[in-house]
mmCIF file of C-alpha atoms in Angstrom:
data_model
loop_
_atom_site.group_PDB
_atom_site.id
_atom_site.type_symbol
_atom_site.label_atom_id
_atom_site.label_comp_id
_atom_site.label_asym_id
_atom_site.label_seq_id
_atom_site.Cartn_x
_atom_site.Cartn_y
_atom_site.Cartn_z
ATOM 1 C CA MET A 1301 -5.797 31.389 40.694
ATOM 2 C CA SER A 1302 -5.190 28.958 43.575
ATOM 3 C CA LEU A 1303 -2.186 26.637 43.647
ATOM 4 C CA HIS A 1304 -4.508 23.597 43.256
ATOM 5 C CA ILE A 1305 -6.122 25.015 40.098
ATOM 6 C CA ARG A 1306 -2.731 25.986 38.602
ATOM 7 C CA VAL A 1307 -1.371 22.494 39.186
ATOM 8 C CA LEU A 1308 -4.491 20.912 37.657
ATOM 9 C CA PHE A 1309 -4.192 23.208 34.624
ATOM 10 C CA LEU A 1310 -0.548 22.231 34.074
ATOM 11 C CA VAL A 1311 -1.408 18.525 34.316
ATOM 12 C CA LEU A 1312 -4.223 18.834 31.769
ATOM 13 C CA VAL A 1313 -2.047 20.776 29.337
ATOM 14 C CA PHE A 1314 1.140 18.751 29.524
ATOM 15 C CA VAL A 1315 0.084 15.142 30.118
ATOM 16 C CA PRO A 1316 -1.020 14.477 26.507
ATOM 17 C CA PHE A 1317 2.301 15.818 25.265
ATOM 18 C CA ILE A 1318 4.355 13.736 27.676
ATOM 19 C CA SER A 1319 2.399 10.517 27.185
ATOM 20 C CA SER A 1320 2.725 10.322 23.387
ATOM 21 C CA ALA A 1321 6.022 9.568 21.674
ATOM 22 C CA PRO A 1322 7.107 12.235 19.157
ATOM 23 C CA PRO A 1323 7.019 11.189 15.495
ATOM 24 C CA PRO A 1324 10.368 9.972 14.186
ATOM 25 C CA ASN A 1325 12.519 12.278 12.111
ATOM 26 C CA LEU A 1326 12.794 10.396 8.818
ATOM 27 C CA THR A 1327 15.877 11.154 6.734
ATOM 28 C CA LYS A 1328 17.301 10.041 3.387
ATOM 29 C CA ASP A 1329 20.638 9.022 4.882
ATOM 30 C CA TYR A 1330 19.353 7.278 8.027
ATOM 31 C CA TYR A 1331 21.469 4.161 7.382
ATOM 32 C CA GLN A 1332 24.521 5.938 5.954
ATOM 33 C CA LYS A 1333 26.699 4.946 8.901
ATOM 34 C CA THR A 1334 24.925 1.914 10.344
ATOM 35 C CA CYS A 1335 24.157 0.092 7.077
ATOM 36 C CA PRO A 1336 25.874 1.898 4.178
ATOM 37 C CA ASP A 1337 24.970 -0.787 1.623
ATOM 38 C CA PHE A 1338 21.243 -0.624 2.401
ATOM 39 C CA SER A 1339 20.134 0.913 -0.907
ATOM 40 C CA LYS A 1340 22.479 -1.273 -2.924
ATOM 41 C CA ILE A 1341 21.258 -4.476 -1.263
ATOM 42 C CA VAL A 1342 17.603 -3.564 -1.810
ATOM 43 C CA ARG A 1343 18.204 -2.704 -5.458
ATOM 44 C CA GLU A 1344 20.258 -5.823 -6.164
ATOM 45 C CA THR A 1345 17.596 -8.015 -4.567
ATOM 46 C CA VAL A 1346 14.508 -6.566 -6.263
ATOM 47 C CA THR A 1347 16.044 -6.514 -9.755
ATOM 48 C CA PRO A 1348 16.289 -10.293 -10.342
ATOM 49 C CA LYS A 1349 13.027 -10.932 -8.488
ATOM 50 C CA GLN A 1350 11.099 -8.558 -10.758
ATOM 51 C CA GLY A 1351 12.731 -10.207 -13.774
ATOM 52 C CA GLN A 1352 11.626 -13.644 -12.628
ATOM 53 C CA GLN A 1353 8.152 -12.592 -11.420
ATOM 54 C CA PRO A 1354 6.893 -9.514 -13.310
ATOM 55 C CA THR A 1355 3.895 -9.149 -10.988
ATOM 56 C CA THR A 1356 6.178 -8.414 -8.027
ATOM 57 C CA ALA A 1357 6.104 -4.633 -8.532
ATOM 58 C CA GLY A 1358 2.323 -4.365 -8.516
ATOM 59 C CA GLY A 1359 2.013 -6.758 -5.599
ATOM 60 C CA THR A 1360 4.569 -4.912 -3.487
ATOM 61 C CA LEU A 1361 2.932 -1.549 -4.186
ATOM 62 C CA ARG A 1362 -0.385 -2.980 -3.028
ATOM 63 C CA LEU A 1363 1.219 -4.511 0.082
ATOM 64 C CA PHE A 1364 2.755 -1.158 1.004
ATOM 65 C CA PHE A 1365 -0.582 0.625 0.623
ATOM 66 C CA HIS A 1366 -2.389 -1.960 2.749
ATOM 67 C CA ASP A 1367 0.296 -1.651 5.411
ATOM 68 C CA CYS A 1368 0.256 2.135 5.633
ATOM 69 C CA PHE A 1369 -3.517 2.569 5.708
ATOM 70 C CA LEU A 1370 -3.862 0.477 8.870
ATOM 71 C CA GLU A 1371 -1.803 1.536 11.894
ATOM 72 C CA GLY A 1372 0.614 3.423 9.620
ATOM 73 C CA CYS A 1373 3.687 2.290 7.664
ATOM 74 C CA ASP A 1374 4.982 -0.116 10.304
ATOM 75 C CA ALA A 1375 5.171 -3.501 8.523
ATOM 76 C CA SER A 1376 2.283 -4.820 10.626
ATOM 77 C CA VAL A 1377 0.797 -6.396 7.483
ATOM 78 C CA LEU A 1378 3.830 -8.714 7.280
ATOM 79 C CA ILE A 1379 3.154 -10.389 10.631
ATOM 80 C CA ALA A 1380 2.056 -14.021 10.498
ATOM 81 C CA THR A 1381 -0.857 -15.301 12.556
ATOM 82 C CA ASN A 1382 0.038 -17.461 15.544
ATOM 83 C CA SER A 1383 -1.859 -19.274 18.293
ATOM 84 C CA PHE A 1384 -2.125 -16.029 20.270
ATOM 85 C CA ASN A 1385 -3.172 -13.638 17.530
ATOM 86 C CA LYS A 1386 -4.934 -13.479 14.163
ATOM 87 C CA ALA A 1387 -2.881 -10.961 12.188
ATOM 88 C CA GLU A 1388 -3.871 -8.365 9.570
ATOM 89 C CA ARG A 1389 -2.759 -10.423 6.602
ATOM 90 C CA ASP A 1390 -5.356 -13.100 7.418
ATOM 91 C CA ASP A 1391 -8.347 -10.785 7.269
ATOM 92 C CA ASP A 1392 -10.572 -11.356 4.226
ATOM 93 C CA LEU A 1393 -9.548 -8.021 2.689
ATOM 94 C CA ASN A 1394 -5.883 -9.031 2.782
ATOM 95 C CA GLU A 1395 -6.107 -12.701 1.863
ATOM 96 C CA SER A 1396 -5.315 -12.010 -1.800
ATOM 97 C CA LEU A 1397 -2.144 -10.041 -1.077
ATOM 98 C CA PRO A 1398 0.456 -11.709 -3.325
ATOM 99 C CA GLY A 1399 3.090 -14.048 -1.985
ATOM 100 C CA ASP A 1400 5.741 -12.492 -4.236
ATOM 101 C CA ALA A 1401 5.438 -9.231 -2.311
ATOM 102 C CA PHE A 1402 6.011 -10.929 1.051
ATOM 103 C CA ASP A 1403 8.829 -12.950 -0.494
ATOM 104 C CA ILE A 1404 10.794 -9.938 -1.732
ATOM 105 C CA VAL A 1405 10.725 -8.342 1.716
ATOM 106 C CA THR A 1406 11.956 -11.608 3.251
ATOM 107 C CA ARG A 1407 14.781 -11.863 0.710
ATOM 108 C CA ILE A 1408 15.915 -8.300 1.379
ATOM 109 C CA LYS A 1409 15.721 -8.737 5.150
ATOM 110 C CA THR A 1410 17.823 -11.906 4.938
ATOM 111 C CA ALA A 1411 20.508 -10.128 2.911
ATOM 112 C CA LEU A 1412 20.538 -7.106 5.218
ATOM 113 C CA GLU A 1413 20.803 -9.240 8.353
ATOM 114 C CA LEU A 1414 24.011 -10.690 6.934
ATOM 115 C CA SER A 1415 25.407 -7.237 6.188
ATOM 116 C CA CYS A 1416 24.153 -5.201 9.156
ATOM 117 C CA PRO A 1417 22.223 -7.371 11.619
ATOM 118 C CA GLY A 1418 19.488 -5.819 13.730
ATOM 119 C CA VAL A 1419 19.682 -2.407 12.057
ATOM 120 C CA VAL A 1420 17.141 -2.052 9.240
ATOM 121 C CA SER A 1421 13.417 -2.205 9.942
ATOM 122 C CA CYS A 1422 11.022 -4.225 7.828
ATOM 123 C CA ALA A 1423 8.930 -1.062 7.409
ATOM 124 C CA ASP A 1424 11.855 0.702 5.724
ATOM 125 C CA ILE A 1425 12.549 -2.345 3.563
ATOM 126 C CA LEU A 1426 8.969 -2.363 2.277
ATOM 127 C CA ALA A 1427 8.999 1.382 1.591
ATOM 128 C CA GLN A 1428 12.307 1.318 -0.297
ATOM 129 C CA ALA A 1429 11.520 -1.861 -2.241
ATOM 130 C CA THR A 1430 8.183 -0.406 -3.362
ATOM 131 C CA ARG A 1431 9.855 2.728 -4.764
ATOM 132 C CA ASP A 1432 12.602 0.758 -6.513
ATOM 133 C CA LEU A 1433 10.113 -1.636 -8.111
ATOM 134 C CA VAL A 1434 7.813 1.168 -9.272
ATOM 135 C CA THR A 1435 10.697 2.942 -10.993
ATOM 136 C CA MET A 1436 11.954 -0.338 -12.485
ATOM 137 C CA VAL A 1437 8.719 -0.768 -14.437
ATOM 138 C CA GLY A 1438 8.668 2.808 -15.709
ATOM 139 C CA GLY A 1439 7.095 4.730 -12.860
ATOM 140 C CA PRO A 1440 8.307 8.012 -11.388
ATOM 141 C CA PHE A 1441 11.220 8.248 -8.996
ATOM 142 C CA TYR A 1442 10.288 9.684 -5.623
ATOM 143 C CA GLU A 1443 12.186 10.227 -2.413
ATOM 144 C CA VAL A 1444 11.978 7.641 0.355
ATOM 145 C CA LYS A 1445 12.940 8.931 3.771
ATOM 146 C CA LEU A 1446 13.998 6.294 6.281
ATOM 147 C CA GLY A 1447 13.974 5.653 9.995
ATOM 148 C CA ARG A 1448 10.633 3.884 10.522
ATOM 149 C CA LYS A 1449 10.394 1.276 13.233
ATOM 150 C CA ASP A 1450 8.297 -1.880 13.025
ATOM 151 C CA GLY A 1451 4.983 -1.938 14.832
ATOM 152 C CA ARG A 1452 4.244 -4.225 17.753
ATOM 153 C CA GLU A 1453 0.621 -4.941 16.882
ATOM 154 C CA SER A 1454 -1.190 -6.624 13.987
ATOM 155 C CA LYS A 1455 -4.892 -7.345 14.463
ATOM 156 C CA ALA A 1456 -7.120 -8.792 11.734
ATOM 157 C CA HIS A 1457 -10.284 -7.353 13.275
ATOM 158 C CA LYS A 1458 -8.983 -3.803 12.710
ATOM 159 C CA VAL A 1459 -8.707 -4.120 8.926
ATOM 160 C CA LYS A 1460 -12.322 -3.526 7.908
ATOM 161 C CA GLY A 1461 -13.180 0.138 7.794
ATOM 162 C CA ASN A 1462 -9.554 1.130 7.266
ATOM 163 C CA LEU A 1463 -9.036 -0.128 3.714
ATOM 164 C CA PRO A 1464 -11.085 0.837 0.650
ATOM 165 C CA GLN A 1465 -13.154 -1.988 -0.828
ATOM 166 C CA VAL A 1466 -13.807 -2.886 -4.453
ATOM 167 C CA ASN A 1467 -17.512 -2.001 -4.466
ATOM 168 C CA GLN A 1468 -17.403 1.219 -2.467
ATOM 169 C CA SER A 1469 -18.651 4.597 -3.644
ATOM 170 C CA VAL A 1470 -16.303 7.539 -4.051
ATOM 171 C CA PRO A 1471 -17.569 9.207 -0.814
ATOM 172 C CA ASP A 1472 -16.988 5.977 1.116
ATOM 173 C CA MET A 1473 -13.467 5.592 -0.255
ATOM 174 C CA LEU A 1474 -12.719 9.254 0.357
ATOM 175 C CA SER A 1475 -13.695 8.957 4.019
ATOM 176 C CA ILE A 1476 -10.974 6.312 4.452
ATOM 177 C CA PHE A 1477 -8.398 8.371 2.556
ATOM 178 C CA LYS A 1478 -9.251 11.477 4.567
ATOM 179 C CA LYS A 1479 -8.580 9.598 7.815
ATOM 180 C CA ASN A 1480 -5.001 9.274 6.582
ATOM 181 C CA GLY A 1481 -4.728 12.875 5.446
ATOM 182 C CA PHE A 1482 -5.347 12.458 1.710
ATOM 183 C CA THR A 1483 -7.442 14.611 -0.629
ATOM 184 C CA LEU A 1484 -9.808 13.545 -3.393
ATOM 185 C CA LYS A 1485 -7.166 14.272 -6.019
ATOM 186 C CA GLU A 1486 -4.620 12.167 -4.131
ATOM 187 C CA LEU A 1487 -7.162 9.338 -3.965
ATOM 188 C CA VAL A 1488 -7.318 9.331 -7.760
ATOM 189 C CA ALA A 1489 -3.544 9.639 -8.153
ATOM 190 C CA LEU A 1490 -2.875 6.707 -5.814
ATOM 191 C CA SER A 1491 -5.568 4.662 -7.565
ATOM 192 C CA GLY A 1492 -3.381 5.033 -10.638
ATOM 193 C CA GLY A 1493 -1.107 2.456 -9.013
ATOM 194 C CA HIS A 1494 -3.548 -0.016 -10.588
ATOM 195 C CA THR A 1495 -1.694 0.555 -13.829
ATOM 196 C CA ILE A 1496 0.315 -2.486 -12.681
ATOM 197 C CA GLY A 1497 -0.717 -5.608 -10.789
ATOM 198 C CA VAL A 1498 -3.565 -8.099 -10.862
ATOM 199 C CA SER A 1499 -6.863 -8.733 -9.118
ATOM 200 C CA HIS A 1500 -8.481 -12.089 -8.415
ATOM 201 C CA CYS A 1501 -11.738 -12.947 -10.140
ATOM 202 C CA LYS A 1502 -13.795 -12.855 -6.953
ATOM 203 C CA GLU A 1503 -13.015 -9.138 -6.633
ATOM 204 C CA PHE A 1504 -14.900 -8.291 -9.824
ATOM 205 C CA SER A 1505 -17.123 -11.355 -10.379
ATOM 206 C CA ASN A 1506 -20.255 -9.347 -9.583
ATOM 207 C CA ARG A 1507 -19.507 -7.202 -12.651
ATOM 208 C CA ILE A 1508 -19.669 -10.184 -15.046
ATOM 209 C CA PHE A 1509 -21.910 -12.765 -13.321
ATOM 210 C CA PRO A 1510 -24.810 -13.308 -13.685
ATOM 211 C CA LYS A 1511 -25.205 -10.171 -15.785
ATOM 212 C CA VAL A 1512 -22.547 -7.907 -17.238
ATOM 213 C CA ASP A 1513 -22.169 -4.454 -15.705
ATOM 214 C CA PRO A 1514 -23.308 -2.015 -18.429
ATOM 215 C CA GLY A 1515 -20.332 0.196 -17.580
ATOM 216 C CA LEU A 1516 -17.939 -2.565 -18.647
ATOM 217 C CA ASP A 1517 -16.762 -2.816 -22.249
ATOM 218 C CA ALA A 1518 -18.607 -5.785 -23.817
ATOM 219 C CA ARG A 1519 -15.546 -7.411 -25.409
ATOM 220 C CA PHE A 1520 -13.539 -7.000 -22.233
ATOM 221 C CA ALA A 1521 -16.418 -8.523 -20.266
ATOM 222 C CA GLY A 1522 -16.412 -11.546 -22.596
ATOM 223 C CA VAL A 1523 -12.706 -12.120 -22.013
ATOM 224 C CA LEU A 1524 -13.180 -11.840 -18.242
ATOM 225 C CA LYS A 1525 -16.148 -14.232 -18.210
ATOM 226 C CA ASN A 1526 -14.087 -16.852 -20.012
ATOM 227 C CA LEU A 1527 -11.091 -16.315 -17.745
ATOM 228 C CA CYS A 1528 -13.141 -16.485 -14.559
ATOM 229 C CA LYS A 1529 -15.658 -19.185 -15.460
ATOM 230 C CA ASN A 1530 -14.256 -21.537 -12.788
ATOM 231 C CA TYR A 1531 -13.291 -18.876 -10.246
ATOM 232 C CA THR A 1532 -15.338 -20.439 -7.432
ATOM 233 C CA THR A 1533 -13.265 -23.621 -7.573
ATOM 234 C CA ASN A 1534 -9.994 -22.113 -8.842
ATOM 235 C CA LYS A 1535 -9.481 -19.175 -6.535
ATOM 236 C CA THR A 1536 -6.075 -18.319 -8.023
ATOM 237 C CA MET A 1537 -7.532 -17.003 -11.290
ATOM 238 C CA ALA A 1538 -6.726 -13.323 -11.745
ATOM 239 C CA ALA A 1539 -6.779 -10.594 -14.388
ATOM 240 C CA PHE A 1540 -4.491 -7.640 -15.029
ATOM 241 C CA LEU A 1541 -5.791 -4.387 -13.586
ATOM 242 C CA ASP A 1542 -4.542 -2.717 -16.776
ATOM 243 C CA PRO A 1543 -5.294 -5.061 -19.693
ATOM 244 C CA VAL A 1544 -3.486 -2.900 -22.277
ATOM 245 C CA THR A 1545 0.007 -2.283 -20.812
ATOM 246 C CA PRO A 1546 0.008 -4.493 -17.691
ATOM 247 C CA ALA A 1547 3.783 -4.615 -17.231
ATOM 248 C CA LYS A 1548 4.396 -0.874 -17.621
ATOM 249 C CA PHE A 1549 3.746 1.885 -15.110
ATOM 250 C CA ASP A 1550 2.060 4.578 -17.200
ATOM 251 C CA ASN A 1551 -1.205 6.506 -17.464
ATOM 252 C CA MET A 1552 -2.994 3.801 -19.465
ATOM 253 C CA TYR A 1553 -5.102 2.955 -16.408
ATOM 254 C CA PHE A 1554 -6.874 6.304 -16.729
ATOM 255 C CA LYS A 1555 -7.279 5.974 -20.483
ATOM 256 C CA ASN A 1556 -8.834 2.572 -19.884
ATOM 257 C CA LEU A 1557 -11.454 4.017 -17.531
ATOM 258 C CA LYS A 1558 -12.724 6.271 -20.322
ATOM 259 C CA ARG A 1559 -13.231 3.161 -22.493
ATOM 260 C CA GLY A 1560 -15.004 1.003 -19.927
ATOM 261 C CA LEU A 1561 -11.888 -1.060 -19.248
ATOM 262 C CA GLY A 1562 -11.696 -0.499 -15.502
ATOM 263 C CA LEU A 1563 -11.466 -3.941 -13.916
ATOM 264 C CA LEU A 1564 -12.823 -3.180 -10.454
ATOM 265 C CA ALA A 1565 -16.037 -1.311 -9.764
ATOM 266 C CA SER A 1566 -14.007 1.031 -7.545
ATOM 267 C CA ASP A 1567 -11.796 1.798 -10.558
ATOM 268 C CA GLN A 1568 -14.566 2.469 -13.058
ATOM 269 C CA ILE A 1569 -16.514 4.627 -10.635
ATOM 270 C CA LEU A 1570 -13.682 7.164 -10.680
ATOM 271 C CA PHE A 1571 -14.723 8.049 -14.233
ATOM 272 C CA LYS A 1572 -18.443 7.725 -13.579
ATOM 273 C CA ASP A 1573 -18.472 9.982 -10.507
ATOM 274 C CA THR A 1574 -18.501 13.672 -11.437
ATOM 275 C CA SER A 1575 -16.243 14.628 -8.509
ATOM 276 C CA THR A 1576 -13.354 12.425 -9.644
ATOM 277 C CA ARG A 1577 -13.835 12.430 -13.422
ATOM 278 C CA PRO A 1578 -11.870 15.698 -13.970
ATOM 279 C CA PHE A 1579 -8.805 14.103 -12.355
ATOM 280 C CA VAL A 1580 -9.196 10.964 -14.479
ATOM 281 C CA GLU A 1581 -9.394 13.171 -17.574
ATOM 282 C CA LEU A 1582 -6.322 15.128 -16.476
ATOM 283 C CA TYR A 1583 -4.186 12.054 -15.909
ATOM 284 C CA ALA A 1584 -5.434 10.295 -19.047
ATOM 285 C CA ASN A 1585 -4.321 13.289 -21.107
ATOM 286 C CA ASN A 1586 -1.166 14.181 -19.205
ATOM 287 C CA GLN A 1587 1.118 11.406 -17.946
ATOM 288 C CA THR A 1588 3.567 13.939 -16.516
ATOM 289 C CA ALA A 1589 0.851 15.379 -14.278
ATOM 290 C CA PHE A 1590 -0.042 11.886 -13.104
ATOM 291 C CA PHE A 1591 3.571 10.968 -12.378
ATOM 292 C CA GLU A 1592 4.170 14.186 -10.433
ATOM 293 C CA ASP A 1593 1.025 13.792 -8.337
ATOM 294 C CA PHE A 1594 1.579 10.066 -7.791
ATOM 295 C CA ALA A 1595 5.153 10.686 -6.630
ATOM 296 C CA ARG A 1596 4.075 13.357 -4.142
ATOM 297 C CA ALA A 1597 1.254 11.145 -2.861
ATOM 298 C CA MET A 1598 3.650 8.210 -2.390
ATOM 299 C CA GLU A 1599 6.086 10.364 -0.440
ATOM 300 C CA LYS A 1600 3.173 11.405 1.758
ATOM 301 C CA LEU A 1601 1.908 7.825 2.073
ATOM 302 C CA GLY A 1602 5.308 6.737 3.374
ATOM 303 C CA THR A 1603 4.990 9.065 6.358
ATOM 304 C CA VAL A 1604 1.543 7.926 7.532
ATOM 305 C CA GLY A 1605 1.539 6.768 11.147
ATOM 306 C CA VAL A 1606 5.232 5.901 11.262
ATOM 307 C CA LYS A 1607 6.624 4.522 14.512
ATOM 308 C CA GLY A 1608 9.745 5.757 16.279
ATOM 309 C CA GLU A 1609 12.075 4.327 18.900
ATOM 310 C CA GLY A 1610 9.522 4.671 21.681
ATOM 311 C CA ASP A 1611 6.674 2.746 20.057
ATOM 312 C CA GLY A 1612 8.365 0.399 17.610
ATOM 313 C CA GLU A 1613 11.198 -2.080 17.151
ATOM 314 C CA VAL A 1614 13.506 -3.509 14.502
ATOM 315 C CA ARG A 1615 12.265 -7.050 13.974
ATOM 316 C CA ARG A 1616 14.718 -9.862 13.564
ATOM 317 C CA ARG A 1617 12.194 -11.539 11.250
ATOM 318 C CA CYS A 1618 9.633 -9.534 9.344
ATOM 319 C CA ASP A 1619 6.807 -12.015 9.943
ATOM 320 C CA HIS A 1620 7.281 -12.235 13.736
ATOM 321 C CA PHE A 1621 7.392 -9.744 16.563
ATOM 322 C CA ASN A 1622 10.593 -9.925 18.588
ATOM 323 C CA ASN A 1623 8.339 -10.905 21.493
ATOM 324 C CA LEU A 1624 6.646 -13.944 19.959
ATOM 325 C CA ASN A 1625 3.847 -13.964 22.532
ATOM 326 C CA VAL A 1626 2.412 -10.647 21.313
#
């Protein structure tokens, strides 16, 4: 082998390795020395907020999911649009993300900046707050490893195709989950997060207007039609994703699907589709199995596309990049 060929071979082999930053090593005690009160501050901030606004838990869980499935768990969904850039949160698929979820992250960031300025990332705040809120309303405890950095990009035009939509088929949703390393079973487990939270009428209006979806329970459909009768003029109207135990994280969501009480078409199809129905049946009959699988899936979700020192930052404000012209 000539010297020229050997050199070319080494360049081809090693350049990809050198040019990409290694993934960060997330750890439970990342802030033990730099911000020892991190967990305490998060917990003491989310507790009163959830008490005042019971939909905060569901909203924050949804915000976390939307963040991680586009560009990884890097708090890019928190960025506000400015004159230079239309951010993720202003894409149509994100326009109904609840203000309470953004608010809780802002409150925690404000408290942490007083205690340990410039240390804790917004991405870690969102991950930890989501776990604490889920457990507060009865969901499983799962481990949150820390050390994420905040992303430096948030583009609205990248949202479509990276988030599941309310009228998609199971294969279409699975293709999006697979891009992030998730299996069909994990898709169903994470969908169980809809045991808390709300959805705006426009997300399921096609199931009740002009005709009722035959897969929807008739009495439930009547309630929804009355609730949403003015949804085109009152865009704030919303319904609980779990109409039976909306404030409790449990396996009722899956029981509801068996009774035609799935609010979104993408919920109900999990029972209709033969590939996902066995998992719905499993979780409807065994809450422990659901909790265990949900917890593992959430731990996995929290590691998707995380940024390290080389390709991220710790924002001073969660809704702005440190370089405001980005």
